[in-house]
Amino acid sequence: MENPAPSRDDSGIAGPSNQFGSSQVGTVPMSSGSRNPSASPSSSGSSSRFPARDSDPIPSIEHPPAAQAVPPVIFEFGSHGTASEFSVSFTPTSSVFDSTSSYHGSVRTRSQDGVVDPVVDFLHGFHLSSTRSPTPGPSTNGINAAVTAIPASESSASPSPLAYGGGAASTRVPTTPLSGRSIQWSASPSQQLLLPNSAASPDRPSDASGTSDNRHRRPSARNRNPHNVWNEEPPADRFFQASFQEALTYAKSLMAWLVGVLESSNLHLEPDSTIRLLRQQAQELASFQCPPTRTVGFVGDSGVGKSSLLNSLLDYKNFARTSGNGTAVTCVVTEYRYHDEPNFVIEIDRFSEGELRQQISQLVHAYRHNHFHSSEFRDSDDRKHWKDQAKLAHNTFKAMFCDRFSPEFLSSNQSEDNIVNTLLDWAQELGPANVNPREVSPSPEACSELLMRLTSEEQSQQHPPAWPYIKKIRVFLRAYILSKGLVLVDLPGLRDLNTARRAITERYLLECNEIFAVCELKRAITDEGVATVFDLAKQAGLSNVSIICTKADVINPEEDQRDWGGHRAMEIRRLCGSIAQLERELRGLRELADDGTDGEDESPARNDLYRRMEMKRQRIESLELELKQYSIRERTQEVTSRLSRQYQDAIPGGNLRVFGAGNYMYWEHRDARPAERALPLLQLSGILAIRRHCLGLVSESQLRIATKYMQEEIPALLSNIQLWLQSGAGSESAEHKQAVRDTVNALEGHLHRELNGGASRLNNLSRLLIDHFQESIYRRRRIDVWTQDALNAALGWRGMHAQSYAACCRKYGVHTIHPGRLDAQNCNWNQEAMRSMSNGLAEPWANFSSTIQTQLDDICLFLDQTLSSAVPQLDHSQQGLLDSVLPVRQALISRKHLLVGQVEDLCDRFETQLATLRTDALSSLRTAFFGQEMESPYNLAIRETGTGCTVRKQRIIEGALGQNRLLSAVMGKFRDRFGELATTLQDDVKQAVDEHLGVIKGTLDIIRDENVALESERDPEFRERVGDGVRDAMEKMEWVLRVVQGVS
């Protein structure tokens, strides 16, 4: 029998005609091997309260079940007595980013006579996901399901919400219950966690999928979908292993299911009930997300492709845009952060009144100095400097105040203070109306437009630009690269004319975990912006600087042949010659095809001609890819080698990482189909490698956080639920309950004395650290000696040429004389002036840091020992009490690990802050303590013009460095800042201890409070459901913990 002719319904889905009149999806009977969801009840007796499960009984740890094959799904279509059979064979994927059970596999359709059905061409490339519906369906002897066909998404910029009923890209076809589950087609994995509110706990992943392999299962070869960033190869480390990610997702689903169990009684609605608190804790655990832990800064001069690079990494085309007229749009620090929502949120930090006053004062003075003293500038560099500063002031004030501003006002006879006050009043009047602290955008296009308005220098009479008032912008969006706790930051260049924004960038870079200096590949060797970043890294002792060379995909074979010569030029000529020859041959074949006169399109000769043409096209495509790969690889390797030699002294160990990025190539092939064909070019663009490198930065910290979540936080909650169950056990005598209360009261008293008592070591933490700083650092200051050495250095600068001396003042002590020449001389006045102090404190600081680390380790050890010493008090209880206090013991052990881990994190943060403090105190950066003290003398020297200005500049600089006040102020800031850090550490440690002691008290109150016992006894059926549920969860958590231990 012939296969029925395909038809197309209103939705555009091709399929065989049938008695329904269109390609509707029929009932899906499972094969005979399917399990009956209404199987025999479990031994716990929960079948009377729970809907029947469609899962296996809980496996034992000793005998875990083997991986289970999913039975094929049979679709029956009927048309005039015929039926087409549609079967799907699929296995669970190991996608680490998919929080639902998802499958890929082969699709076969055939009619009853075995002829392949045309519907296969439509169904190839779909992604099958099995999700639990919020409300469980009734138990049935057979399993009924409905299948929704959703075409593959045209964009995979973010997970498709279609499998969850969200989004407006497609109309959902109604589904029928499937014992709490429905089978759906979707285009891409979803990151949203499904929160099943059903009695049957979620099935854990099979052991077959819990392997150490971190690679994703590849889709079918017939997959015609474009590239999906959420399925990219993750970093090859423990956190991204498929088994660990599956365990994490499964643990969250267990907590979500537990929320449903705790909500199955109205007790959770009572404001003072313990169940309400336990349900809230379970909900928080179900909503667990790894917090942002690593920050990556991107810094570079305007026009190097920074915005385009960020667009590619975020996988949002034209999101952070460059103005069409060339206007800079990255003058504001912009953070990109993750949130699991479909919209886009922008938060704005404004400059304070004091910060605005400082900027306005500097700009007013620059404009007036250039206006009144331009005729006195003898040096062309001086003239350019003041002209640029005056232009910056004019443009900034014009942007802020529009028609209200006039240059004549700045050059009027009023005093500078009056002008500054007037402008500040205007700023207070116009600024708040110009900037909203929080904006929500529904789409990437709308968010991009808003970002453009906030960060662009473009202006209009109706909407004056907001950037002069904005200090920082945070953008929250759903992007794969951000989804594991990464924060990307777009920073203004370090050579920005705006002093305030340049200072913000400098300070921000000190806090970044990774810094990318961005430049164009062709200009990477001579890029001044990159050199400035490495100068800062060298001064601050930073080793986390890498380089990204944009426009790496711009190749010119003729230029490469001229530049390279030798064997590389020969290889380029060979490839270009082969391509040219094949193109000539292809043109000849096309001419034959066009001149064909046989009129038979399907003749053997013409088919052979088409075959040969296709082979030529494929060969040309292959050689063009080979040419691109060779050219990009050779050029990138050459630039990398030269950059490594150039900056090897600036990076400790000389381990400089250089990445090439081809944004045009990435977007040219980003949506090409199929993804497998586009993948080599996407990889060649370098974007995937950069994205993978960035994700790898969060691995260790997120592994620690996620492990703590599964090993400590979840068991602590389950222990509290067990205590709630025990409190309602009516079989316990009053004497037994009193003995338990006495035991836990003694335990609480012991912890309070050791951790919160007047003699606790924690009370003296900051005093101990500050005293050690005073002894090791502050009392070793030698102000007189250091000041004399600084003055001697300044006297040595008198021999400089007047122009070079003026340039050093103008650039706040950092200048290169004769750049690019063999006799080039790098000047860093701050570094020379403070060398004696820096050298004198280098060794004491190293010893001090080592001692501080030991003291912090002692604090963590003290907490561990104190909490550990409480456990034996429970173990030594009367024999009859051991079972009652066992959950307390488990909760206490978990709480100990959580508290010690949190304090360890606080100590790690303190040590990081100490590293920044060392940079502030002992480095020559302009924003460091010494640079801040020299800011005013440099500004005074810069303003000196006319005859004799060099001598006056020298007196100003030497006068500042020759006074003890300057270095005394530096050491005072050093001392005060350390005191602030030590005090903050003690406050944070005490707060953490108080919070965890509060949690322990709440745990013990479950035993001590008679109201809790009454609450537990009020609803016996609910109590039994909770008991079954917590036992179920604890058994299934054993698999999670086994996986975590294997990975960790």
CSV table of N, CA and C in Angstrom, one decimal, residues 87-161:
chain,number,residue,atom,x,y,z
A,87,SER,N,8.1,5.6,15.9
A,87,SER,CA,8.7,5.2,17.1
A,87,SER,C,9.9,6.0,17.4
A,88,VAL,N,10.2,6.2,18.7
A,88,VAL,CA,11.3,7.0,19.1
A,88,VAL,C,12.1,6.2,20.0
A,89,SER,N,13.4,6.1,19.8
A,89,SER,CA,14.3,5.4,20.7
A,89,SER,C,15.2,6.4,21.3
A,90,PHE,N,15.2,6.6,22.6
A,90,PHE,CA,16.0,7.7,23.2
A,90,PHE,C,16.6,7.2,24.5
A,91,THR,N,17.6,7.9,24.9
A,91,THR,CA,18.3,7.6,26.2
A,91,THR,C,18.6,8.9,26.9
A,92,PRO,N,18.7,8.9,28.2
A,92,PRO,CA,18.9,10.2,28.9
A,92,PRO,C,20.2,10.8,28.5
A,93,THR,N,20.1,12.1,28.4
A,93,THR,CA,21.3,12.9,28.1
A,93,THR,C,22.0,13.1,29.4
A,94,SER,N,23.3,13.6,29.3
A,94,SER,CA,24.0,14.0,30.5
A,94,SER,C,24.3,15.4,30.5
A,95,SER,N,23.4,16.2,29.9
A,95,SER,CA,23.6,17.6,29.9
A,95,SER,C,23.7,18.2,31.3
A,96,VAL,N,24.7,18.9,31.6
A,96,VAL,CA,24.9,19.4,32.9
A,96,VAL,C,24.1,20.7,33.2
A,97,PHE,N,23.5,21.3,32.2
A,97,PHE,CA,22.7,22.5,32.4
A,97,PHE,C,21.2,22.3,32.3
A,98,ASP,N,20.8,21.0,32.0
A,98,ASP,CA,19.4,20.8,31.8
A,98,ASP,C,18.8,20.2,33.1
A,99,SER,N,17.8,21.0,33.7
A,99,SER,CA,17.3,20.5,34.9
A,99,SER,C,16.1,19.6,34.8
A,100,THR,N,15.7,19.3,33.6
A,100,THR,CA,14.6,18.3,33.4
A,100,THR,C,15.3,17.0,32.9
A,101,SER,N,14.5,15.9,32.9
A,101,SER,CA,15.0,14.7,32.3
A,101,SER,C,14.8,14.9,30.8
A,102,SER,N,15.9,14.8,30.1
A,102,SER,CA,15.9,15.2,28.6
A,102,SER,C,16.6,14.0,27.8
A,103,TYR,N,16.1,13.9,26.6
A,103,TYR,CA,16.6,12.8,25.8
A,103,TYR,C,16.9,13.2,24.4
A,104,HIS,N,17.8,12.5,23.8
A,104,HIS,CA,18.1,12.6,22.4
A,104,HIS,C,18.0,11.3,21.8
A,105,GLY,N,17.7,11.1,20.5
A,105,GLY,CA,17.7,9.8,20.0
A,105,GLY,C,17.3,9.8,18.5
A,106,SER,N,17.2,8.6,18.1
A,106,SER,CA,16.8,8.4,16.7
A,106,SER,C,15.3,8.4,16.5
A,107,VAL,N,14.8,8.8,15.4
A,107,VAL,CA,13.4,8.8,15.1
A,107,VAL,C,13.1,7.9,13.8
A,108,ARG,N,12.2,7.0,13.9
A,108,ARG,CA,11.8,6.2,12.8
A,108,ARG,C,10.3,6.3,12.6
A,109,THR,N,9.9,6.5,11.3
A,109,THR,CA,8.5,6.4,11.0
A,109,THR,C,8.3,5.5,9.8
A,110,ARG,N,7.4,4.7,9.9
A,110,ARG,CA,7.1,3.9,8.7
A,110,ARG,C,5.6,3.5,8.7
A,111,SER,N,5.1,3.4,7.6
A,111,SER,CA,3.7,2.9,7.5
A,111,SER,C,3.7,1.4,7.7
A,112,GLN,N,2.5,0.9,7.6
A,112,GLN,CA,2.3,-0.6,7.9
A,112,GLN,C,3.1,-1.4,6.9
A,113,ASP,N,3.2,-0.9,5.7
A,113,ASP,CA,3.9,-1.7,4.7
A,113,ASP,C,5.4,-1.4,4.7
A,114,GLY,N,5.9,-0.6,5.7
A,114,GLY,CA,7.4,-0.5,5.9
A,114,GLY,C,8.0,0.7,5.1
A,115,VAL,N,7.2,1.5,4.4
A,115,VAL,CA,7.7,2.6,3.7
A,115,VAL,C,8.0,3.8,4.7
A,116,VAL,N,9.1,4.4,4.6
A,116,VAL,CA,9.5,5.5,5.5
A,116,VAL,C,8.6,6.7,5.3
A,117,ASP,N,8.1,7.2,6.4
A,117,ASP,CA,7.1,8.3,6.3
A,117,ASP,C,7.7,9.6,6.2
A,118,PRO,N,7.2,10.6,5.4
A,118,PRO,CA,7.8,11.9,5.3
A,118,PRO,C,7.8,12.7,6.6
A,119,VAL,N,7.1,12.3,7.6
A,119,VAL,CA,7.1,13.1,8.9
A,119,VAL,C,8.4,13.1,9.5
A,120,VAL,N,9.3,12.1,9.2
A,120,VAL,CA,10.6,12.0,9.8
A,120,VAL,C,11.4,13.2,9.5
A,121,ASP,N,11.3,13.8,8.3
A,121,ASP,CA,12.1,15.0,8.0
A,121,ASP,C,11.7,16.2,8.9
A,122,PHE,N,10.4,16.2,9.3
A,122,PHE,CA,10.0,17.3,10.2
A,122,PHE,C,10.5,17.1,11.7
A,123,LEU,N,10.4,15.8,12.1
A,123,LEU,CA,10.7,15.5,13.5
A,123,LEU,C,12.1,15.4,13.8
A,124,HIS,N,13.0,15.2,12.8
A,124,HIS,CA,14.4,15.2,13.1
A,124,HIS,C,14.9,16.6,13.6
A,125,GLY,N,15.7,16.5,14.6
A,125,GLY,CA,16.3,17.7,15.2
A,125,GLY,C,15.5,18.3,16.4
A,126,PHE,N,14.4,17.5,16.8
A,126,PHE,CA,13.7,18.0,18.0
A,126,PHE,C,14.4,17.4,19.2
A,127,HIS,N,14.1,18.1,20.3
A,127,HIS,CA,14.7,17.7,21.6
A,127,HIS,C,13.5,17.2,22.5
A,128,LEU,N,13.6,16.1,23.0
A,128,LEU,CA,12.5,15.5,23.8
A,128,LEU,C,12.8,15.7,25.3
A,129,SER,N,11.8,16.2,26.0
A,129,SER,CA,12.0,16.4,27.5
A,129,SER,C,10.8,15.8,28.2
A,130,SER,N,11.1,15.2,29.3
A,130,SER,CA,10.0,14.6,30.1
A,130,SER,C,9.9,15.4,31.4
A,131,THR,N,8.8,16.0,31.6
A,131,THR,CA,8.7,16.9,32.8
A,131,THR,C,7.5,16.4,33.7
A,132,ARG,N,7.7,16.6,35.0
A,132,ARG,CA,6.6,16.3,35.9
A,132,ARG,C,5.6,17.5,36.0
A,133,SER,N,4.4,17.2,35.8
A,133,SER,CA,3.4,18.3,35.9
A,133,SER,C,3.1,18.6,37.3
A,134,PRO,N,2.7,19.9,37.6
A,134,PRO,CA,2.6,20.3,39.0
A,134,PRO,C,1.6,19.5,39.7
A,135,THR,N,0.5,19.0,39.1
A,135,THR,CA,-0.5,18.3,39.8
A,135,THR,C,-0.5,16.8,39.3
A,136,PRO,N,-0.3,15.9,40.2
A,136,PRO,CA,-0.3,14.5,39.7
A,136,PRO,C,-1.6,14.0,39.2
A,137,GLY,N,-1.5,13.2,38.1
A,137,GLY,CA,-2.7,12.7,37.5
A,137,GLY,C,-3.2,11.5,38.3
A,138,PRO,N,-4.3,11.0,38.0
A,138,PRO,CA,-4.9,9.8,38.7
A,138,PRO,C,-4.1,8.6,38.3
A,139,SER,N,-4.2,7.6,39.1
A,139,SER,CA,-3.6,6.3,38.8
A,139,SER,C,-4.4,5.6,37.7
A,140,THR,N,-3.7,5.0,36.8
A,140,THR,CA,-4.4,4.3,35.7
A,140,THR,C,-3.6,3.0,35.4
A,141,ASN,N,-4.3,2.0,34.9
A,141,ASN,CA,-3.6,0.8,34.6
A,141,ASN,C,-2.8,1.0,33.3
A,142,GLY,N,-3.2,1.8,32.4
A,142,GLY,CA,-2.5,2.1,31.2
A,142,GLY,C,-2.0,3.5,31.3
A,143,ILE,N,-0.9,3.9,30.6
A,143,ILE,CA,-0.3,5.2,30.6
A,143,ILE,C,-0.8,6.0,29.4
A,144,ASN,N,-1.5,7.1,29.6
A,144,ASN,CA,-1.8,7.9,28.5
A,144,ASN,C,-1.0,9.2,28.5
A,145,ALA,N,-0.7,9.7,27.3
A,145,ALA,CA,0.1,10.9,27.2
A,145,ALA,C,-0.3,11.7,26.0
A,146,ALA,N,0.1,12.9,26.0
A,146,ALA,CA,-0.1,13.7,24.8
A,146,ALA,C,1.2,14.3,24.5
A,147,VAL,N,1.5,14.5,23.2
A,147,VAL,CA,2.7,15.1,22.8
A,147,VAL,C,2.5,16.4,22.1
A,148,THR,N,3.3,17.4,22.5
A,148,THR,CA,3.2,18.7,21.9
A,148,THR,C,4.4,18.9,20.9
A,149,ALA,N,4.1,19.2,19.7
A,149,ALA,CA,5.2,19.4,18.7
A,149,ALA,C,5.5,20.8,18.7
A,150,ILE,N,6.7,21.2,19.0
A,150,ILE,CA,7.1,22.6,19.0
A,150,ILE,C,8.3,22.7,18.1
A,151,PRO,N,8.3,23.5,17.0
A,151,PRO,CA,9.4,23.6,16.1
A,151,PRO,C,10.6,24.1,16.8
A,152,ALA,N,11.8,23.7,16.3
A,152,ALA,CA,13.0,24.2,16.9
A,152,ALA,C,13.1,25.7,16.9
A,153,SER,N,13.6,26.2,18.0
A,153,SER,CA,13.7,27.7,18.0
A,153,SER,C,14.7,28.2,17.1
A,154,GLU,N,14.4,29.4,16.6
A,154,GLU,CA,15.4,30.0,15.7
A,154,GLU,C,16.6,30.6,16.4
A,155,SER,N,16.4,30.8,17.7
A,155,SER,CA,17.5,31.4,18.5
A,155,SER,C,17.7,30.6,19.7
A,156,SER,N,18.9,30.4,20.1
A,156,SER,CA,19.2,29.6,21.3
A,156,SER,C,20.0,30.5,22.3
A,157,ALA,N,19.7,31.8,22.2
A,157,ALA,CA,20.4,32.7,23.1
A,157,ALA,C,20.1,32.4,24.5
A,158,SER,N,19.0,31.9,24.8
A,158,SER,CA,18.7,31.5,26.2
A,158,SER,C,17.8,30.3,26.2
A,159,PRO,N,17.7,29.6,27.3
A,159,PRO,CA,16.9,28.3,27.3
A,159,PRO,C,15.5,28.6,26.9
A,160,SER,N,15.0,27.7,26.2
A,160,SER,CA,13.6,27.8,25.7
A,160,SER,C,12.6,27.6,26.9
A,161,PRO,N,11.7,28.5,27.1
A,161,PRO,CA,10.7,28.3,28.2
A,161,PRO,C,9.5,27.6,27.7
